[in-house]
Short mmCIF file of C-alpha atoms in Angstrom, two decimals:
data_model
loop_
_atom_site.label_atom_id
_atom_site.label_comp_id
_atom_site.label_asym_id
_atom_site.label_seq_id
_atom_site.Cartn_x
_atom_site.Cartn_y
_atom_site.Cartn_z
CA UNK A 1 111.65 78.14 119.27
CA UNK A 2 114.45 80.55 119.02
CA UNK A 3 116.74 82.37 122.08
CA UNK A 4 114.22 84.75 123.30
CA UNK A 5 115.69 88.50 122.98
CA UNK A 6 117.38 90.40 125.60
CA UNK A 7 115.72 93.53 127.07
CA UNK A 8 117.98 95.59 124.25
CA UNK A 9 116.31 93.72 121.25
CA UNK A 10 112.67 94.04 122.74
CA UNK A 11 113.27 97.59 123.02
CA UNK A 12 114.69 97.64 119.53
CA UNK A 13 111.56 96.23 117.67
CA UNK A 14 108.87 97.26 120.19
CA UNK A 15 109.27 98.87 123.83
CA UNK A 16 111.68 102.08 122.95
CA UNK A 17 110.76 102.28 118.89
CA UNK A 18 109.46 105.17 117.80
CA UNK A 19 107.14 106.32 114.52
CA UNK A 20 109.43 108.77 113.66
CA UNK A 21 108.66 112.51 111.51
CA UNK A 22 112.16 112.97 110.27
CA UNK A 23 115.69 111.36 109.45
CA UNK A 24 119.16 112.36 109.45
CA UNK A 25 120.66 112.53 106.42
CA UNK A 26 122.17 108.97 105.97
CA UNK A 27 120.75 107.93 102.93
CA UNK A 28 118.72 104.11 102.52
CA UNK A 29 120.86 101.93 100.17
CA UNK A 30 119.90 99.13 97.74
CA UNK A 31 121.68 97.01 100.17
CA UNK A 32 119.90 98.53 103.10
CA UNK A 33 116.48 97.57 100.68
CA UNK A 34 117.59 94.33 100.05
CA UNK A 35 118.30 93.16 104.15
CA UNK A 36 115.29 94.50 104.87
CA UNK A 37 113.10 92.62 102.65
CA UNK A 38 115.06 89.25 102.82
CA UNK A 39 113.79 89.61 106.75
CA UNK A 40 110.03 90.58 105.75
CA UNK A 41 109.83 87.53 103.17
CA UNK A 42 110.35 84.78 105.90
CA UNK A 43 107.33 86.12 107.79
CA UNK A 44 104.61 83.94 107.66
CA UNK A 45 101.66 84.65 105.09
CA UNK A 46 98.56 82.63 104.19
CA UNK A 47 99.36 79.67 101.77
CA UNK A 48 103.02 81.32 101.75
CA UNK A 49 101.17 83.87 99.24
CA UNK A 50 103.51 86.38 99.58
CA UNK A 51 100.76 88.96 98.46
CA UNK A 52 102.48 92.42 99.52
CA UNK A 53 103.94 93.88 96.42
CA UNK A 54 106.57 97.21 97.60
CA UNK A 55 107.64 100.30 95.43
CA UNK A 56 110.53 101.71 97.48
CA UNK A 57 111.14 105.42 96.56
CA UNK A 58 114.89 106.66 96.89
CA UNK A 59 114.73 109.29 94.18
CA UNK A 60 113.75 113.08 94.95
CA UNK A 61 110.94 112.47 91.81
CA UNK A 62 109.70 109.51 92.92
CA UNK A 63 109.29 111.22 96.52
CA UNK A 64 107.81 114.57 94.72
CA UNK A 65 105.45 111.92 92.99
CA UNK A 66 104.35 110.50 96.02
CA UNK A 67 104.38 113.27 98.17
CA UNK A 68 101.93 115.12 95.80
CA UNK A 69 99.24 112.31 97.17
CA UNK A 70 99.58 112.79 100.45
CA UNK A 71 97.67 114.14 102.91
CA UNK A 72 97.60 116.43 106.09
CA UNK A 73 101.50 116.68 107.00
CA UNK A 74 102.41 113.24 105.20
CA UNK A 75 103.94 115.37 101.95
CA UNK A 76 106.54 117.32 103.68
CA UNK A 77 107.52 113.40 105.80
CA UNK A 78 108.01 111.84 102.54
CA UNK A 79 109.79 114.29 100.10
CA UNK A 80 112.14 114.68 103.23
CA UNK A 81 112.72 111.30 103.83
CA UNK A 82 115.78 109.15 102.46
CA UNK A 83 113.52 106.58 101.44
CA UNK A 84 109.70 105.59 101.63
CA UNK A 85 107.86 102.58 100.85
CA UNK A 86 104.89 101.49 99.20
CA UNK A 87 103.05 98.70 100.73
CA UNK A 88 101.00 97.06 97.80
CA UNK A 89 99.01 94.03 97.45
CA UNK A 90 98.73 92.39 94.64
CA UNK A 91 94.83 90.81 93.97
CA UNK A 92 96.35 88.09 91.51
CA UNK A 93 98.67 86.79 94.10
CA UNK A 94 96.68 83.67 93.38
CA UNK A 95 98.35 83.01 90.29
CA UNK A 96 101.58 82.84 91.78
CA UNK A 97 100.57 79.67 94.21
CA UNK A 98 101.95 77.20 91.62
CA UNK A 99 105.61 77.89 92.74
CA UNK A 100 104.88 79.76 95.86
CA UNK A 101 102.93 76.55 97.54
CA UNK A 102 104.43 73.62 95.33
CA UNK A 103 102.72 71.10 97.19
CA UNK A 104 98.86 71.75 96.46
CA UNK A 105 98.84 72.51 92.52
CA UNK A 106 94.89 73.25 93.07
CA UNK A 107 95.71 76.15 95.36
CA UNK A 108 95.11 78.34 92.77
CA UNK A 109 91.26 77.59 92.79
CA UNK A 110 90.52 78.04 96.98
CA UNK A 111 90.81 82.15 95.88
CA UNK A 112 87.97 82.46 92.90
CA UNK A 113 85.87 84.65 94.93
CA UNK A 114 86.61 88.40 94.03
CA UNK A 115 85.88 89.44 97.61
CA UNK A 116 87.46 86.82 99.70
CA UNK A 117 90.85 86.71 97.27
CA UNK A 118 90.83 90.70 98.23
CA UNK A 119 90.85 89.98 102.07
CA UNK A 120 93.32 87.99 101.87
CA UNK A 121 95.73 90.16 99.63
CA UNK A 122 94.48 92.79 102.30
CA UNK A 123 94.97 91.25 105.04
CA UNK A 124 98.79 89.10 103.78
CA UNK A 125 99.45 92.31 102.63
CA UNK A 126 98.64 94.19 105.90
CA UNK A 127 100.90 91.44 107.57
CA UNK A 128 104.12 91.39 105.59
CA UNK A 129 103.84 95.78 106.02
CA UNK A 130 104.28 94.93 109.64
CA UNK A 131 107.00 92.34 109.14
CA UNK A 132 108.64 95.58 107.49
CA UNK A 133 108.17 97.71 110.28
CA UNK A 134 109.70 95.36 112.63
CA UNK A 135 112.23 94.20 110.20
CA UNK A 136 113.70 97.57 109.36
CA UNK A 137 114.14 98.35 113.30
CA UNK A 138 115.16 94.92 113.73
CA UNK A 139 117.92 96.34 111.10
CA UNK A 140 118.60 99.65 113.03
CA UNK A 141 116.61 101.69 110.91
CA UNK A 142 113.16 103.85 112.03
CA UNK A 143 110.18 103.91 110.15
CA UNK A 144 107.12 106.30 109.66
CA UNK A 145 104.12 104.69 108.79
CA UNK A 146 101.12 106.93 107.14
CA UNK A 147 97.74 105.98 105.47
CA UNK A 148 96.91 109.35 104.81
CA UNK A 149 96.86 109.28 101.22
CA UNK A 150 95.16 109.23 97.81
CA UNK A 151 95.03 105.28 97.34
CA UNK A 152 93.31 105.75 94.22
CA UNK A 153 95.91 108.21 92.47
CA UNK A 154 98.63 106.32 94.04
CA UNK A 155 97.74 103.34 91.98
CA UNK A 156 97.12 105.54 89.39
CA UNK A 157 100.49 106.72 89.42
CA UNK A 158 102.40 104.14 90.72
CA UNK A 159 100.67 100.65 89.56
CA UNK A 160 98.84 102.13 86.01
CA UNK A 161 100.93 98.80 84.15
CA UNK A 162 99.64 96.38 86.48
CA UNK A 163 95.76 97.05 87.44
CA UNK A 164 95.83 94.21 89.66
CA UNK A 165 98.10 95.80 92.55
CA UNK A 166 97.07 98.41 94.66
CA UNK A 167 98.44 100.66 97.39
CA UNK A 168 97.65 98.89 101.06
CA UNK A 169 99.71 101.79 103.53
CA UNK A 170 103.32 103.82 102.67
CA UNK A 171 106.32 104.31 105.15
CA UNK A 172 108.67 106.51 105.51
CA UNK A 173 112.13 105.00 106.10
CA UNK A 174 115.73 105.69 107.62
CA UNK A 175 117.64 106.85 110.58
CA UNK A 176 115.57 108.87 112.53
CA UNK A 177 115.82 112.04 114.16
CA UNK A 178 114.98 112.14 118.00
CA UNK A 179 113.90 115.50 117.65
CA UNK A 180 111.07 114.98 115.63
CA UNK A 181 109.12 112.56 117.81
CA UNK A 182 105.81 113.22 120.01
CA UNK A 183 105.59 112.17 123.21
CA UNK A 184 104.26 108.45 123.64
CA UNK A 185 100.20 107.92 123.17
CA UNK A 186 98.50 106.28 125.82
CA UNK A 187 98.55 102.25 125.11
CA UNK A 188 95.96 100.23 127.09
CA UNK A 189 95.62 98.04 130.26
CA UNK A 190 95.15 94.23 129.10
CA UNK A 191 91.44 93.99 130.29
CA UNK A 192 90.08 96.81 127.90
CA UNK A 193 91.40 95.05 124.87
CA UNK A 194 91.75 91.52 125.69
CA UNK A 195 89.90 88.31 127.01
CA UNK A 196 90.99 85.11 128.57
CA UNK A 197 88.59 82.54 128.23
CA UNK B 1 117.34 104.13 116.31
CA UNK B 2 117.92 100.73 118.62
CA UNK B 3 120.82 98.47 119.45
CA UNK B 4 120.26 96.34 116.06
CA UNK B 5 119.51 92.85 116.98
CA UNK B 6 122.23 90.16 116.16
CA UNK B 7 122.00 87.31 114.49
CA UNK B 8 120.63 85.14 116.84
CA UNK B 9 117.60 87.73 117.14
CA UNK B 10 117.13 87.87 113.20
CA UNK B 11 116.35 84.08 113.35
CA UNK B 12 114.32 84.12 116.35
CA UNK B 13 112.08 86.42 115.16
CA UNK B 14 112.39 85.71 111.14
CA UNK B 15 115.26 83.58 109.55
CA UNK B 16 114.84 80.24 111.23
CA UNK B 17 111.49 80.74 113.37
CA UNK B 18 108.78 78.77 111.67
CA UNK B 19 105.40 78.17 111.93
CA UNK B 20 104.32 75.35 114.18
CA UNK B 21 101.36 72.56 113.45
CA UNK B 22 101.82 71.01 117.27
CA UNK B 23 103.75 71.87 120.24
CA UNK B 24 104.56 70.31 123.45
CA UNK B 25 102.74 70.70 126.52
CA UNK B 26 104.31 72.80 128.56
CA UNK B 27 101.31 75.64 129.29
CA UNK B 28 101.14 79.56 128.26
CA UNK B 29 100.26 81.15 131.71
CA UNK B 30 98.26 84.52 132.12
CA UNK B 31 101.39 85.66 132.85
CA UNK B 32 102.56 84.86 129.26
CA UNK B 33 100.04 86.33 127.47
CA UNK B 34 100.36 89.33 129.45
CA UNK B 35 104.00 89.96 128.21
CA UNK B 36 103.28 89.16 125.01
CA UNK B 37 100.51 92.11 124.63
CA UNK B 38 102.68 94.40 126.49
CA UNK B 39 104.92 94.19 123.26
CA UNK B 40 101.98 94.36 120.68
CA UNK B 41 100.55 97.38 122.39
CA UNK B 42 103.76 98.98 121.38
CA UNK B 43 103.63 98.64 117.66
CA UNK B 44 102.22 101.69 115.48
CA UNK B 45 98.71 101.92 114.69
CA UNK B 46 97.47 104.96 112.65
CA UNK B 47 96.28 107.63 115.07
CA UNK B 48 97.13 104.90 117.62
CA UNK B 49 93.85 103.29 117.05
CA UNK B 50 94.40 100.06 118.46
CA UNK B 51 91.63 98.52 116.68
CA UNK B 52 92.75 94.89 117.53
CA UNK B 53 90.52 93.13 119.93
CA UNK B 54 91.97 89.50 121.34
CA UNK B 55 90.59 86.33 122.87
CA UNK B 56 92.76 83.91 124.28
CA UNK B 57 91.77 80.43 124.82
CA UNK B 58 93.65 78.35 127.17
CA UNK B 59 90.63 76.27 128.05
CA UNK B 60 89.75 72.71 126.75
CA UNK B 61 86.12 74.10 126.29
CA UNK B 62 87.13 77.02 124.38
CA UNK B 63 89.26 75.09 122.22
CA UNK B 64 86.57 72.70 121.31
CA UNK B 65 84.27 75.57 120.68
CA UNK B 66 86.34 77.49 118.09
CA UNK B 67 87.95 73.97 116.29
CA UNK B 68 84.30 73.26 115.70
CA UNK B 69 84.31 76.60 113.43
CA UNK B 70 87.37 75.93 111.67
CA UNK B 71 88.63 73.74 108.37
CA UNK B 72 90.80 70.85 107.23
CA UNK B 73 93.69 70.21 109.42
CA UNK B 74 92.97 73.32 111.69
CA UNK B 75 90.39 71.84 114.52
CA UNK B 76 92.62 69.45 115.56
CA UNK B 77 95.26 71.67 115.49
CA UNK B 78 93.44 74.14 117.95
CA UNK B 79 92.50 71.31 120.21
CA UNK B 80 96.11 70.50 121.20
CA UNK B 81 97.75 73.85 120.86
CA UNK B 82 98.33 75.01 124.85
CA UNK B 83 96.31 78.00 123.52
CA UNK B 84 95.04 79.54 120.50
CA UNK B 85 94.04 83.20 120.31
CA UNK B 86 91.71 85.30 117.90
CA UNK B 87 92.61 88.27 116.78
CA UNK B 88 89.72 90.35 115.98
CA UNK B 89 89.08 93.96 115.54
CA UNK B 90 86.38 96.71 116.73
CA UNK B 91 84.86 98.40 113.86
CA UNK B 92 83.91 101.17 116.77
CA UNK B 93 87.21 101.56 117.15
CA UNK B 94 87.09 105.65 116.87
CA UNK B 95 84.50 105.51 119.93
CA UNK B 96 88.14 105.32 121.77
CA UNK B 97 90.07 107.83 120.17
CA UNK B 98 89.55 110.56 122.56
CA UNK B 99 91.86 108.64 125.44
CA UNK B 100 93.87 107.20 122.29
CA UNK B 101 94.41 110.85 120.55
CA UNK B 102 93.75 112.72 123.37
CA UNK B 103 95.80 115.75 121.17
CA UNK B 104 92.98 115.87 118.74
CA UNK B 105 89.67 115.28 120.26
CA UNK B 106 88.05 115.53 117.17
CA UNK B 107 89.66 112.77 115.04
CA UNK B 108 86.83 110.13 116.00
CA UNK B 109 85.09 112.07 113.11
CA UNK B 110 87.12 111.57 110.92
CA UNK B 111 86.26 107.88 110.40
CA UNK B 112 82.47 108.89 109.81
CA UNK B 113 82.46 106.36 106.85
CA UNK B 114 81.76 102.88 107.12
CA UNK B 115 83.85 101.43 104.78
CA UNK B 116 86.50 103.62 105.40
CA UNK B 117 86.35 102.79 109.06
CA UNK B 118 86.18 98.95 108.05
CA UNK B 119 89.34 99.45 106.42
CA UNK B 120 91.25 101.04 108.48
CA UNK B 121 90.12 98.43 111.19
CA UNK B 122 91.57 95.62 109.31
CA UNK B 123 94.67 96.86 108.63
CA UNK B 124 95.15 97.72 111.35
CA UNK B 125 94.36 94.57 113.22
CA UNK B 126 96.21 92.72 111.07
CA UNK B 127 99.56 94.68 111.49
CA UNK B 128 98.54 94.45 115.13
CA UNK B 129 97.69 90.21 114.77
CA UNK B 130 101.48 90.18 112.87
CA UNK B 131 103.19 92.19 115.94
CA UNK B 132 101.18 89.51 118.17
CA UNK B 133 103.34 86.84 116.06
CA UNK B 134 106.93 88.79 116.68
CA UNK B 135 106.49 89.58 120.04
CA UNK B 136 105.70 85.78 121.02
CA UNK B 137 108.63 84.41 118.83
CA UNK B 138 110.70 86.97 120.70
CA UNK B 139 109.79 86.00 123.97
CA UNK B 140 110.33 82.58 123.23
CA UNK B 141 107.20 80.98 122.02
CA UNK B 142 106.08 79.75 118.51
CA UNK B 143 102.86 80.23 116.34
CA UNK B 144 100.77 78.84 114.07
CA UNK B 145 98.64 81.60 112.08
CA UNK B 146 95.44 80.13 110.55
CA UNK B 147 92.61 82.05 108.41
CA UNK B 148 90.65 78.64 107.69
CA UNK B 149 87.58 78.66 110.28
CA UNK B 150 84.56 80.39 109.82
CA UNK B 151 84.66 84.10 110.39
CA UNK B 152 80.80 84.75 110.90
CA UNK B 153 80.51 81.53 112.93
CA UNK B 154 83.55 82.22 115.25
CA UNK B 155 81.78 85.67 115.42
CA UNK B 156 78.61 84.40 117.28
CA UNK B 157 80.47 82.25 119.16
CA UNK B 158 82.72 84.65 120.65
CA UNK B 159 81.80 88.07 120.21
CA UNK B 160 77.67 87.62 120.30
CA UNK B 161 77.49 90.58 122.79
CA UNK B 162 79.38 93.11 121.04
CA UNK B 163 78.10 93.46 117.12
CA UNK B 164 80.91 95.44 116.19
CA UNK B 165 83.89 93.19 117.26
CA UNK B 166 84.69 90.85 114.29
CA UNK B 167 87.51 87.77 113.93
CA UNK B 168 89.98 88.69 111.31
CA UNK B 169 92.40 85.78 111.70
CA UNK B 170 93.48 83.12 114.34
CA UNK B 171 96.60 81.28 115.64
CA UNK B 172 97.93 79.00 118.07
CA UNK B 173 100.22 79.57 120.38
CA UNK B 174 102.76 77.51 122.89
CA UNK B 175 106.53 75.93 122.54
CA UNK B 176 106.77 74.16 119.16
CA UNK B 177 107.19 70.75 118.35
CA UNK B 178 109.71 70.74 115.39
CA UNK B 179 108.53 67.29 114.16
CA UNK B 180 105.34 69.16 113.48
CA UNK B 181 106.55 71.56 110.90
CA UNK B 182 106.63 71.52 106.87
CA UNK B 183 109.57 72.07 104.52
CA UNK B 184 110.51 75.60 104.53
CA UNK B 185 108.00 76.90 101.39
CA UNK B 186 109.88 79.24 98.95
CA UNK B 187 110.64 82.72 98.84
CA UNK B 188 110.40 85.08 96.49
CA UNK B 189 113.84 86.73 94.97
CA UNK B 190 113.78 90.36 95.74
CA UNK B 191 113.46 91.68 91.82
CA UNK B 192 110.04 89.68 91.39
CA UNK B 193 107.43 91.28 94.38
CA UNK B 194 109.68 94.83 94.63
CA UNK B 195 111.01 97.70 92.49
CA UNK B 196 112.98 100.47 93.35
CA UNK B 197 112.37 103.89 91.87
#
């Protein structure tokens, strides 16, 4: 158990954060990349599978590339953006068990089902794309997550060397600008969503 | 953009929180859980869908009733946890969109598909099940996330009278007992899961 946060950090990761439209212009680093995903790794995963895979996009053609399979408003977000982020998962994560969980050498063989091995790269995946949500505004960053996309030509174009990784969800990522926010949706009372039993 | 959190938040919420096998017995009150989905209602879900459904079980009976649905070291686990809590998810998720998106009263048609809509449900719980996991570790508490049980068991147990509500994953929840937890597994170096482009 760690120090709880104060009020300021709660509102940092959850109660004041924002999905954000558009950035300033401060651009995303390596650096900034790299503290990012040294926060999202620690999170925990099934097994310790570790079975996002991310393609972060600094470059105006990667952004064109992307932004090209976007949907709706999404294309405008992203080639705007100073970085965005590919969520992936990769459906061989299985293979990397050996080293990942050290201790169980058979690990490798609980995930020979096609369609189980793909809910968990799903959900893992699904997981660690949160960690990076919360990680990146843990960080002081703000982050625009979309799933309106081609997931089909993103792989396509993104994962064509490696046909076991596919697109899960993208972000956009940097230092937001206030002025591009909606007003808060409506989040519900405990009792619709929840049960104590 | 919020106050980013120091150091002492990074490793509450990711460096040096871990995941917990047993925990001691002080309880988690109503009260507890109640903060703890304040925070996860908070997190971004696309179109604010809010497709997570959760039951918390604080009760001996409950306990007993879901560790007889799960695997290896897991019942017992969920036995002595103060409480465990399923995260599942409402495949009739877009029959709430209208108060969720009230801006676009038509967007419960746009997940007419059923897979599509399956998709989107589990992803969505799932980044809403890994915001469950930060908020408690920020308010103090530990976790232990668990996938081993039986989904379609745990299913008709607890969601008999609503068809479309289905478990994605599980986990305890209370103060942890550090001489339940593992060595720290390993972590991936940045260059082998990301790439920068």
């Amino acid at each position: 158990m760690g120090r709880p946060l104060d009020d300021a950090g709660l509102d940092t990761i959850f109660r004041t954060a924002r999905t954000y439209n558009g950035y300033d212009d401060t651009p995303v680093t390596d650096a900034d990349i790299r503290a990012i995903y040294d926060l999202v790794k620690m999170g925990p995963t099934s097994v310790n599978q570790q079975s996002a895979r991310f393609v972060w996009i600094t470059s105006q053609e990667g952004k064109d590339k992307l932004a090209d399979l976007a949907t709706g408003s999404n294309p405008d977000k992203i080639r705007k953006a100073p970085a965005t982020v590919i969520i992936g998962m990769d459906l061989g994560f299985h293979e990397e068990l050996p080293w990942l969980f050290p201790h169980a050498p058979e690990a490798k063989n609980w995930f020979a089902d096609d369609k189980a091995r793909h809910d968990h790269a799903f959900r893992n995946s699904s997981l660690q794309g949160a960690y990076l949500l919360i990680a990146a505004r843990a960080l002081g960053f703000d982050t625009g997550p979309m799933s309106g996309f081609d997931n089909a030509k993103v792989d396509a174009a993104f994962f064509s060397d490696q046909p076991n990784l596919k697109s899960n969800f993208i972000s956009t990522l940097g230092h937001g600008d206030p002025s591009t926010i909606f007003g808060r949706l409506p989040r519900p009372e405990f009792d619709q969503f929840n049960r104590v039993v």
